[in-house]
Amino acid sequence: MADNEFQDSEFRDRVAFITGGGRGFGKAFGAALSARGARVVLADIDGEAATSAAAELSANGADVTGLACDVADESGVAAAMDAVATRHGGLDILVNNAGLHAAYNRPFHELGLSTVQRVFDVNVMGTVMCTMAAHPLMTGRPGAAIVNISSSAAYGNHTVYGVSKLAVRGLTMSFAREYAADGIRVNAIAPGLILTDTVRAELPEADLKRVLGQQLLSRAGSETDIVDALLYLASSKSAFITGETLRVTGGFALSA
Ligand SMILES: NC(=O)c1ccc[n+]([C@@H]2O[C@H](COP(=O)([O-])OP(=O)(O)OC[C@H]3O[C@@H](n4cnc5c(N)ncnc54)[C@H](O)[C@@H]3O)[C@@H](O)[C@H]2O)c1
Protein backbone atom coordinates (compact mmCIF):
# COMPACT_ATOMS: atom_id res chain seq x y z
CA MET A 1 0.00 0.00 0.00
CA ALA A 2 1.50 3.35 -1.00
CA ASP A 3 1.95 5.75 1.91
CA ASN A 4 0.15 8.56 0.09
CA GLU A 5 -3.06 6.50 0.03
CA PHE A 6 -3.51 8.00 3.48
CA GLN A 7 -3.28 11.62 2.31
CA ASP A 8 -6.83 12.27 3.41
CA SER A 9 -6.34 10.82 6.85
CA GLU A 10 -7.12 12.61 10.09
CA PHE A 11 -3.47 13.75 10.16
CA ARG A 12 -4.04 16.09 7.23
CA ASP A 13 -2.80 19.62 8.13
CA ARG A 14 -2.03 18.63 11.72
CA VAL A 15 1.28 20.01 12.92
CA ALA A 16 3.87 17.58 14.32
CA PHE A 17 7.19 18.35 16.01
CA ILE A 18 9.57 15.40 16.18
CA THR A 19 12.82 15.52 18.13
CA GLY A 20 15.75 13.44 16.90
CA GLY A 21 14.06 13.68 13.50
CA GLY A 22 17.21 13.48 11.39
CA ARG A 23 17.42 9.70 11.23
CA GLY A 24 16.12 6.44 12.69
CA PHE A 25 12.66 6.43 14.29
CA GLY A 26 12.35 10.21 14.16
CA LYS A 27 12.74 10.35 10.39
CA ALA A 28 10.44 7.33 9.97
CA PHE A 29 7.76 9.06 12.11
CA GLY A 30 8.17 12.18 9.95
CA ALA A 31 7.80 10.14 6.76
CA ALA A 32 4.64 8.40 7.99
CA LEU A 33 2.94 11.56 9.31
CA SER A 34 3.84 13.74 6.31
CA ALA A 35 2.67 11.02 3.89
CA ARG A 36 -0.68 11.27 5.67
CA GLY A 37 -0.83 15.03 5.12
CA ALA A 38 0.63 16.33 8.40
CA ARG A 39 2.88 19.38 8.49
CA VAL A 40 6.06 18.11 10.09
CA VAL A 41 9.01 19.78 11.79
CA LEU A 42 12.08 17.57 12.29
CA ALA A 43 14.36 18.87 15.06
CA ASP A 44 17.77 17.33 15.60
CA ILE A 45 21.05 18.29 17.30
CA ASP A 46 22.53 17.31 13.94
CA GLY A 47 21.00 20.18 11.97
CA GLU A 48 22.35 18.90 8.68
CA ALA A 49 20.66 15.52 9.19
CA ALA A 50 17.38 17.29 10.01
CA THR A 51 17.46 19.55 6.95
CA SER A 52 18.48 16.78 4.57
CA ALA A 53 15.80 14.43 5.97
CA ALA A 54 13.27 17.27 5.55
CA ALA A 55 14.40 17.88 1.96
CA GLU A 56 14.05 14.16 1.18
CA LEU A 57 10.59 13.86 2.75
CA SER A 58 9.25 17.03 1.15
CA ALA A 59 10.46 16.07 -2.34
CA ASN A 60 6.96 15.01 -3.41
CA GLY A 61 5.21 18.08 -2.03
CA ALA A 62 4.85 17.24 1.67
CA ASP A 63 5.29 20.09 4.18
CA VAL A 64 8.40 19.02 6.13
CA THR A 65 11.01 21.37 7.58
CA GLY A 66 14.18 20.60 9.49
CA LEU A 67 15.95 22.60 12.16
CA ALA A 68 18.92 22.28 14.49
CA CYS A 69 17.91 21.89 18.12
CA ASP A 70 19.56 20.31 21.15
CA VAL A 71 16.67 19.16 23.34
CA ALA A 72 18.89 19.66 26.40
CA ASP A 73 19.34 23.35 25.65
CA GLU A 74 16.47 25.41 27.07
CA SER A 75 16.94 28.47 24.85
CA GLY A 76 17.37 26.28 21.76
CA VAL A 77 14.12 24.47 22.54
CA ALA A 78 12.33 27.80 23.09
CA ALA A 79 13.63 29.08 19.74
CA ALA A 80 12.47 25.91 17.98
CA MET A 81 8.96 26.25 19.45
CA ASP A 82 8.92 29.93 18.39
CA ALA A 83 9.74 28.79 14.86
CA VAL A 84 6.83 26.31 14.98
CA ALA A 85 4.47 29.02 16.25
CA THR A 86 5.55 31.43 13.53
CA ARG A 87 5.31 28.95 10.68
CA HIS A 88 2.28 26.90 11.77
CA GLY A 89 0.47 28.88 14.50
CA GLY A 90 0.25 25.93 16.92
CA LEU A 91 1.15 22.30 17.51
CA ASP A 92 -0.96 19.12 17.53
CA ILE A 93 1.57 16.29 17.96
CA LEU A 94 4.84 16.32 19.89
CA VAL A 95 7.10 13.27 19.65
CA ASN A 96 9.85 13.26 22.28
CA ASN A 97 12.10 10.83 20.44
CA ALA A 98 15.65 12.25 20.68
CA GLY A 99 17.76 10.04 22.89
CA LEU A 100 21.22 8.77 23.66
CA HIS A 101 20.95 5.01 23.67
CA ALA A 102 22.90 1.91 22.58
CA ALA A 103 26.34 2.97 23.88
CA TYR A 104 24.83 4.22 27.16
CA ASN A 105 23.28 0.92 28.22
CA ARG A 106 26.03 0.43 30.81
CA PRO A 107 26.54 0.77 34.58
CA PHE A 108 26.94 4.21 36.18
CA HIS A 109 30.55 3.62 37.23
CA GLU A 110 31.60 2.54 33.76
CA LEU A 111 30.21 5.68 32.12
CA GLY A 112 31.28 8.22 34.75
CA LEU A 113 29.48 11.29 36.03
CA SER A 114 29.76 13.65 33.09
CA THR A 115 28.37 11.06 30.66
CA VAL A 116 25.60 10.13 33.10
CA GLN A 117 24.74 13.83 33.36
CA ARG A 118 24.50 14.16 29.58
CA VAL A 119 22.30 11.06 29.20
CA PHE A 120 19.91 12.41 31.82
CA ASP A 121 20.03 15.91 30.29
CA VAL A 122 19.05 14.59 26.85
CA ASN A 123 16.74 11.66 27.65
CA VAL A 124 15.01 13.07 30.72
CA MET A 125 15.38 16.86 30.83
CA GLY A 126 15.06 17.02 27.03
CA THR A 127 11.64 15.39 27.34
CA VAL A 128 10.67 17.75 30.17
CA MET A 129 11.84 20.88 28.33
CA CYS A 130 10.22 20.06 24.99
CA THR A 131 6.97 19.08 26.70
CA MET A 132 6.77 22.25 28.78
CA ALA A 133 7.76 24.46 25.83
CA ALA A 134 5.17 22.78 23.57
CA HIS A 135 2.36 23.02 26.13
CA PRO A 136 1.13 26.55 25.26
CA LEU A 137 1.13 25.70 21.54
CA MET A 138 -0.91 22.52 22.10
CA THR A 139 -3.42 23.65 24.72
CA GLY A 140 -6.97 23.55 23.42
CA ARG A 141 -6.07 22.00 20.04
CA PRO A 142 -8.55 19.16 19.39
CA GLY A 143 -6.84 15.76 19.57
CA ALA A 144 -3.53 17.16 20.85
CA ALA A 145 -1.18 14.28 21.68
CA ILE A 146 2.31 13.87 23.06
CA VAL A 147 4.14 10.59 22.46
CA ASN A 148 7.36 9.92 24.37
CA ILE A 149 9.82 7.28 23.28
CA SER A 150 10.83 5.19 26.28
CA SER A 151 12.38 1.72 25.90
CA SER A 152 12.01 -1.90 26.93
CA ALA A 153 15.11 -1.04 28.99
CA ALA A 154 12.78 0.90 31.30
CA TYR A 155 11.63 -2.44 32.72
CA GLY A 156 14.06 -4.28 34.96
CA ASN A 157 17.20 -2.76 33.44
CA HIS A 158 19.25 -0.70 35.89
CA THR A 159 21.84 0.79 33.54
CA VAL A 160 22.14 4.54 33.05
CA TYR A 161 20.06 4.25 29.89
CA GLY A 162 17.45 1.99 31.52
CA VAL A 163 16.96 4.39 34.42
CA SER A 164 16.68 7.39 32.10
CA LYS A 165 13.93 5.58 30.16
CA LEU A 166 12.21 4.59 33.42
CA ALA A 167 12.06 8.33 34.12
CA VAL A 168 10.43 8.82 30.70
CA ARG A 169 7.68 6.38 31.75
CA GLY A 170 7.23 8.41 34.94
CA LEU A 171 7.13 11.70 33.04
CA THR A 172 4.47 10.22 30.75
CA MET A 173 2.21 9.66 33.77
CA SER A 174 3.04 13.05 35.34
CA PHE A 175 2.32 15.09 32.21
CA ALA A 176 -0.78 13.02 31.37
CA ARG A 177 -2.13 14.05 34.76
CA GLU A 178 -1.07 17.71 34.46
CA TYR A 179 -2.25 18.25 30.88
CA ALA A 180 -5.52 16.26 30.77
CA ALA A 181 -7.55 19.36 31.62
CA ASP A 182 -5.95 21.15 28.65
CA GLY A 183 -7.10 18.40 26.27
CA ILE A 184 -3.61 16.97 25.73
CA ARG A 185 -3.08 13.21 25.96
CA VAL A 186 0.40 11.96 26.87
CA ASN A 187 1.50 8.39 26.16
CA ALA A 188 4.75 6.55 25.48
CA ILE A 189 6.09 3.72 23.39
CA ALA A 190 8.68 1.35 24.84
CA PRO A 191 10.32 -0.27 21.80
CA GLY A 192 12.29 -3.46 22.12
CA LEU A 193 15.38 -3.92 20.03
CA ILE A 194 14.84 -2.30 16.63
CA LEU A 195 17.55 -2.35 13.99
CA THR A 196 17.95 1.33 13.17
CA ASP A 197 21.29 2.40 11.65
CA THR A 198 22.66 3.50 15.06
CA VAL A 199 21.75 0.18 16.66
CA ARG A 200 23.29 -1.76 13.76
CA ALA A 201 26.49 0.25 14.15
CA GLU A 202 26.77 0.27 17.95
CA LEU A 203 25.18 -2.89 19.32
CA PRO A 204 27.52 -5.86 19.81
CA GLU A 205 26.40 -8.99 17.90
CA ALA A 206 26.22 -10.95 21.17
CA ASP A 207 23.66 -8.49 22.62
CA LEU A 208 21.54 -8.76 19.48
CA LYS A 209 21.52 -12.56 19.76
CA ARG A 210 20.69 -12.41 23.48
CA VAL A 211 17.73 -10.07 22.96
CA LEU A 212 16.34 -12.06 20.03
CA GLY A 213 16.63 -15.18 22.21
CA GLN A 214 14.51 -13.52 24.91
CA GLN A 215 11.72 -12.43 22.54
CA LEU A 216 8.67 -14.63 21.99
CA LEU A 217 8.59 -13.62 18.33
CA SER A 218 11.87 -14.58 16.74
CA ARG A 219 12.22 -11.86 14.10
CA ALA A 220 13.99 -8.56 14.74
CA GLY A 221 11.71 -5.55 15.23
CA SER A 222 11.47 -3.04 12.39
CA GLU A 223 10.91 0.73 12.30
CA THR A 224 7.46 0.03 10.86
CA ASP A 225 6.45 -1.73 14.09
CA ILE A 226 7.20 1.47 16.03
CA VAL A 227 5.70 3.79 13.41
CA ASP A 228 2.40 1.88 13.62
CA ALA A 229 2.34 2.36 17.41
CA LEU A 230 3.06 6.08 16.97
CA LEU A 231 0.23 6.50 14.44
CA TYR A 232 -2.14 4.81 16.88
CA LEU A 233 -1.14 6.87 19.93
CA ALA A 234 -1.16 10.15 17.96
CA SER A 235 -4.60 9.49 16.46
CA SER A 236 -8.21 9.56 17.65
CA LYS A 237 -8.17 5.73 17.70
CA SER A 238 -6.47 6.07 21.10
CA ALA A 239 -8.65 8.99 22.26
CA PHE A 240 -9.47 7.31 25.61
CA ILE A 241 -5.86 6.42 26.42
CA THR A 242 -3.52 8.66 28.39
CA GLY A 243 -0.61 8.12 30.76
CA GLU A 244 0.21 4.70 29.30
CA THR A 245 3.41 3.20 27.97
CA LEU A 246 2.89 0.70 25.15
CA ARG A 247 5.57 -1.98 24.91
CA VAL A 248 6.38 -3.03 21.35
CA THR A 249 8.96 -5.73 21.92
CA GLY A 250 8.00 -8.97 20.17
CA GLY A 251 7.28 -10.43 23.60
CA PHE A 252 10.63 -9.45 25.14
CA ALA A 253 8.48 -7.72 27.76
CA LEU A 254 7.59 -11.08 29.31
CA SER A 255 11.23 -11.82 30.05
CA ALA A 256 11.90 -8.51 31.84
N1 LIG B 1 16.50 1.54 18.10
C1 LIG B 1 16.12 0.85 19.16
O1 LIG B 1 16.28 -0.37 19.26
C2 LIG B 1 15.45 1.57 20.31
C3 LIG B 1 14.84 0.78 21.28
C4 LIG B 1 14.21 1.42 22.34
C5 LIG B 1 14.17 2.80 22.40
N2 LIG B 1 14.77 3.53 21.44
C6 LIG B 1 14.70 4.99 21.56
O2 LIG B 1 14.17 5.54 20.37
C7 LIG B 1 14.70 6.83 20.15
C8 LIG B 1 15.28 6.90 18.74
O3 LIG B 1 16.13 5.80 18.53
P1 LIG B 1 16.86 5.58 17.13
O4 LIG B 1 17.34 4.16 17.13
O5 LIG B 1 16.03 6.08 16.03
O6 LIG B 1 18.12 6.54 17.35
P2 LIG B 1 19.15 7.19 16.33
O7 LIG B 1 20.43 7.27 17.08
O8 LIG B 1 19.11 6.50 15.01
O9 LIG B 1 18.57 8.64 16.13
C9 LIG B 1 18.51 9.51 17.24
C10 LIG B 1 18.53 10.94 16.72
O10 LIG B 1 18.47 11.79 17.85
C11 LIG B 1 19.40 12.85 17.65
N3 LIG B 1 19.79 13.41 18.93
C12 LIG B 1 20.67 12.89 19.83
N4 LIG B 1 20.81 13.75 20.86
C13 LIG B 1 20.01 14.81 20.61
C14 LIG B 1 19.75 16.02 21.29
N5 LIG B 1 20.36 16.31 22.43
N6 LIG B 1 18.85 16.88 20.77
C15 LIG B 1 18.25 16.61 19.59
N7 LIG B 1 18.49 15.49 18.88
C16 LIG B 1 19.35 14.59 19.39
C17 LIG B 1 20.56 12.23 16.90
O11 LIG B 1 21.36 13.21 16.23
C18 LIG B 1 19.82 11.27 15.96
O12 LIG B 1 19.52 11.88 14.72
C19 LIG B 1 15.72 7.07 21.26
O13 LIG B 1 15.11 7.81 22.29
C20 LIG B 1 16.04 5.66 21.76
O14 LIG B 1 16.44 5.64 23.10
C21 LIG B 1 15.42 2.95 20.39
Coordinates of C-alpha atoms and ligand atoms in Angstrom, one line a residue:
M1 CA 0.0 0.0 0.0
A2 CA 1.5 3.4 -1.0
D3 CA 2.0 5.8 1.9
N4 CA 0.1 8.6 0.1
E5 CA -3.1 6.5 0.0
F6 CA -3.5 8.0 3.5
Q7 CA -3.3 11.6 2.3
D8 CA -6.8 12.3 3.4
S9 CA -6.3 10.8 6.9
E10 CA -7.1 12.6 10.1
F11 CA -3.5 13.8 10.2
R12 CA -4.0 16.1 7.2
D13 CA -2.8 19.6 8.1
R14 CA -2.0 18.6 11.7
V15 CA 1.3 20.0 12.9
A16 CA 3.9 17.6 14.3
F17 CA 7.2 18.4 16.0
I18 CA 9.6 15.4 16.2
T19 CA 12.8 15.5 18.1
G20 CA 15.7 13.4 16.9
G21 CA 14.1 13.7 13.5
G22 CA 17.2 13.5 11.4
R23 CA 17.4 9.7 11.2
G24 CA 16.1 6.4 12.7
F25 CA 12.7 6.4 14.3
G26 CA 12.4 10.2 14.2
K27 CA 12.7 10.4 10.4
A28 CA 10.4 7.3 10.0
F29 CA 7.8 9.1 12.1
G30 CA 8.2 12.2 10.0
A31 CA 7.8 10.1 6.8
A32 CA 4.6 8.4 8.0
L33 CA 2.9 11.6 9.3
S34 CA 3.8 13.7 6.3
A35 CA 2.7 11.0 3.9
R36 CA -0.7 11.3 5.7
G37 CA -0.8 15.0 5.1
A38 CA 0.6 16.3 8.4
R39 CA 2.9 19.4 8.5
V40 CA 6.1 18.1 10.1
V41 CA 9.0 19.8 11.8
L42 CA 12.1 17.6 12.3
A43 CA 14.4 18.9 15.1
D44 CA 17.8 17.3 15.6
I45 CA 21.0 18.3 17.3
D46 CA 22.5 17.3 13.9
G47 CA 21.0 20.2 12.0
E48 CA 22.4 18.9 8.7
A49 CA 20.7 15.5 9.2
A50 CA 17.4 17.3 10.0
T51 CA 17.5 19.5 7.0
S52 CA 18.5 16.8 4.6
A53 CA 15.8 14.4 6.0
A54 CA 13.3 17.3 5.5
A55 CA 14.4 17.9 2.0
E56 CA 14.1 14.2 1.2
L57 CA 10.6 13.9 2.7
S58 CA 9.3 17.0 1.2
A59 CA 10.5 16.1 -2.3
N60 CA 7.0 15.0 -3.4
G61 CA 5.2 18.1 -2.0
A62 CA 4.8 17.2 1.7
D63 CA 5.3 20.1 4.2
V64 CA 8.4 19.0 6.1
T65 CA 11.0 21.4 7.6
G66 CA 14.2 20.6 9.5
L67 CA 15.9 22.6 12.2
A68 CA 18.9 22.3 14.5
C69 CA 17.9 21.9 18.1
D70 CA 19.6 20.3 21.1
V71 CA 16.7 19.2 23.3
A72 CA 18.9 19.7 26.4
D73 CA 19.3 23.4 25.6
E74 CA 16.5 25.4 27.1
S75 CA 16.9 28.5 24.8
G76 CA 17.4 26.3 21.8
V77 CA 14.1 24.5 22.5
A78 CA 12.3 27.8 23.1
A79 CA 13.6 29.1 19.7
A80 CA 12.5 25.9 18.0
M81 CA 9.0 26.3 19.4
D82 CA 8.9 29.9 18.4
A83 CA 9.7 28.8 14.9
V84 CA 6.8 26.3 15.0
A85 CA 4.5 29.0 16.2
T86 CA 5.6 31.4 13.5
R87 CA 5.3 28.9 10.7
H88 CA 2.3 26.9 11.8
G89 CA 0.5 28.9 14.5
G90 CA 0.3 25.9 16.9
L91 CA 1.1 22.3 17.5
D92 CA -1.0 19.1 17.5
I93 CA 1.6 16.3 18.0
L94 CA 4.8 16.3 19.9
V95 CA 7.1 13.3 19.6
N96 CA 9.9 13.3 22.3
N97 CA 12.1 10.8 20.4
A98 CA 15.7 12.3 20.7
G99 CA 17.8 10.0 22.9
L100 CA 21.2 8.8 23.7
H101 CA 21.0 5.0 23.7
A102 CA 22.9 1.9 22.6
A103 CA 26.3 3.0 23.9
Y104 CA 24.8 4.2 27.2
N105 CA 23.3 0.9 28.2
R106 CA 26.0 0.4 30.8
P107 CA 26.5 0.8 34.6
F108 CA 26.9 4.2 36.2
H109 CA 30.6 3.6 37.2
E110 CA 31.6 2.5 33.8
L111 CA 30.2 5.7 32.1
G112 CA 31.3 8.2 34.8
L113 CA 29.5 11.3 36.0
S114 CA 29.8 13.6 33.1
T115 CA 28.4 11.1 30.7
V116 CA 25.6 10.1 33.1
Q117 CA 24.7 13.8 33.4
R118 CA 24.5 14.2 29.6
V119 CA 22.3 11.1 29.2
F120 CA 19.9 12.4 31.8
D121 CA 20.0 15.9 30.3
V122 CA 19.0 14.6 26.9
N123 CA 16.7 11.7 27.6
V124 CA 15.0 13.1 30.7
M125 CA 15.4 16.9 30.8
G126 CA 15.1 17.0 27.0
T127 CA 11.6 15.4 27.3
V128 CA 10.7 17.8 30.2
M129 CA 11.8 20.9 28.3
C130 CA 10.2 20.1 25.0
T131 CA 7.0 19.1 26.7
M132 CA 6.8 22.2 28.8
A133 CA 7.8 24.5 25.8
A134 CA 5.2 22.8 23.6
H135 CA 2.4 23.0 26.1
P136 CA 1.1 26.6 25.3
L137 CA 1.1 25.7 21.5
M138 CA -0.9 22.5 22.1
T139 CA -3.4 23.7 24.7
G140 CA -7.0 23.6 23.4
R141 CA -6.1 22.0 20.0
P142 CA -8.5 19.2 19.4
G143 CA -6.8 15.8 19.6
A144 CA -3.5 17.2 20.8
A145 CA -1.2 14.3 21.7
I146 CA 2.3 13.9 23.1
V147 CA 4.1 10.6 22.5
N148 CA 7.4 9.9 24.4
I149 CA 9.8 7.3 23.3
S150 CA 10.8 5.2 26.3
S151 CA 12.4 1.7 25.9
S152 CA 12.0 -1.9 26.9
A153 CA 15.1 -1.0 29.0
A154 CA 12.8 0.9 31.3
Y155 CA 11.6 -2.4 32.7
G156 CA 14.1 -4.3 35.0
N157 CA 17.2 -2.8 33.4
H158 CA 19.3 -0.7 35.9
T159 CA 21.8 0.8 33.5
V160 CA 22.1 4.5 33.0
Y161 CA 20.1 4.3 29.9
G162 CA 17.4 2.0 31.5
V163 CA 17.0 4.4 34.4
S164 CA 16.7 7.4 32.1
K165 CA 13.9 5.6 30.2
L166 CA 12.2 4.6 33.4
A167 CA 12.1 8.3 34.1
V168 CA 10.4 8.8 30.7
R169 CA 7.7 6.4 31.8
G170 CA 7.2 8.4 34.9
L171 CA 7.1 11.7 33.0
T172 CA 4.5 10.2 30.8
M173 CA 2.2 9.7 33.8
S174 CA 3.0 13.1 35.3
F175 CA 2.3 15.1 32.2
A176 CA -0.8 13.0 31.4
R177 CA -2.1 14.1 34.8
E178 CA -1.1 17.7 34.5
Y179 CA -2.3 18.3 30.9
A180 CA -5.5 16.3 30.8
A181 CA -7.6 19.4 31.6
D182 CA -5.9 21.1 28.6
G183 CA -7.1 18.4 26.3
I184 CA -3.6 17.0 25.7
R185 CA -3.1 13.2 26.0
V186 CA 0.4 12.0 26.9
N187 CA 1.5 8.4 26.2
A188 CA 4.7 6.6 25.5
I189 CA 6.1 3.7 23.4
A190 CA 8.7 1.4 24.8
P191 CA 10.3 -0.3 21.8
G192 CA 12.3 -3.5 22.1
L193 CA 15.4 -3.9 20.0
I194 CA 14.8 -2.3 16.6
L195 CA 17.5 -2.4 14.0
T196 CA 17.9 1.3 13.2
D197 CA 21.3 2.4 11.7
T198 CA 22.7 3.5 15.1
V199 CA 21.8 0.2 16.7
R200 CA 23.3 -1.8 13.8
A201 CA 26.5 0.3 14.2
E202 CA 26.8 0.3 17.9
L203 CA 25.2 -2.9 19.3
P204 CA 27.5 -5.9 19.8
E205 CA 26.4 -9.0 17.9
A206 CA 26.2 -10.9 21.2
D207 CA 23.7 -8.5 22.6
L208 CA 21.5 -8.8 19.5
K209 CA 21.5 -12.6 19.8
R210 CA 20.7 -12.4 23.5
V211 CA 17.7 -10.1 23.0
L212 CA 16.3 -12.1 20.0
G213 CA 16.6 -15.2 22.2
Q214 CA 14.5 -13.5 24.9
Q215 CA 11.7 -12.4 22.5
L216 CA 8.7 -14.6 22.0
L217 CA 8.6 -13.6 18.3
S218 CA 11.9 -14.6 16.7
R219 CA 12.2 -11.9 14.1
A220 CA 14.0 -8.6 14.7
G221 CA 11.7 -5.6 15.2
S222 CA 11.5 -3.0 12.4
E223 CA 10.9 0.7 12.3
T224 CA 7.5 0.0 10.9
D225 CA 6.5 -1.7 14.1
I226 CA 7.2 1.5 16.0
V227 CA 5.7 3.8 13.4
D228 CA 2.4 1.9 13.6
A229 CA 2.3 2.4 17.4
L230 CA 3.1 6.1 17.0
L231 CA 0.2 6.5 14.4
Y232 CA -2.1 4.8 16.9
L233 CA -1.1 6.9 19.9
A234 CA -1.2 10.1 18.0
S235 CA -4.6 9.5 16.5
S236 CA -8.2 9.6 17.7
K237 CA -8.2 5.7 17.7
S238 CA -6.5 6.1 21.1
A239 CA -8.7 9.0 22.3
F240 CA -9.5 7.3 25.6
I241 CA -5.9 6.4 26.4
T242 CA -3.5 8.7 28.4
G243 CA -0.6 8.1 30.8
E244 CA 0.2 4.7 29.3
T245 CA 3.4 3.2 28.0
L246 CA 2.9 0.7 25.1
R247 CA 5.6 -2.0 24.9
V248 CA 6.4 -3.0 21.4
T249 CA 9.0 -5.7 21.9
G250 CA 8.0 -9.0 20.2
G251 CA 7.3 -10.4 23.6
F252 CA 10.6 -9.4 25.1
A253 CA 8.5 -7.7 27.8
L254 CA 7.6 -11.1 29.3
S255 CA 11.2 -11.8 30.0
A256 CA 11.9 -8.5 31.8
Ligands
LIG1 N1 16.5 1.5 18.1 C1 16.1 0.9 19.2 O1 16.3 -0.4 19.3 C2 15.5 1.6 20.3 C3 14.8 0.8 21.3 C4 14.2 1.4 22.3 C5 14.2 2.8 22.4 N2 14.8 3.5 21.4 C6 14.7 5.0 21.6 O2 14.2 5.5 20.4 C7 14.7 6.8 20.1 C8 15.3 6.9 18.7 O3 16.1 5.8 18.5 P1 16.9 5.6 17.1 O4 17.3 4.2 17.1 O5 16.0 6.1 16.0 O6 18.1 6.5 17.4 P2 19.2 7.2 16.3 O7 20.4 7.3 17.1 O8 19.1 6.5 15.0 O9 18.6 8.6 16.1 C9 18.5 9.5 17.2 C10 18.5 10.9 16.7 O10 18.5 11.8 17.9 C11 19.4 12.9 17.6 N3 19.8 13.4 18.9 C12 20.7 12.9 19.8 N4 20.8 13.7 20.9 C13 20.0 14.8 20.6 C14 19.7 16.0 21.3 N5 20.4 16.3 22.4 N6 18.8 16.9 20.8 C15 18.2 16.6 19.6 N7 18.5 15.5 18.9 C16 19.4 14.6 19.4 C17 20.6 12.2 16.9 O11 21.4 13.2 16.2 C18 19.8 11.3 16.0 O12 19.5 11.9 14.7 C19 15.7 7.1 21.3 O13 15.1 7.8 22.3 C20 16.0 5.7 21.8 O14 16.4 5.6 23.1 C21 15.4 2.9 20.4

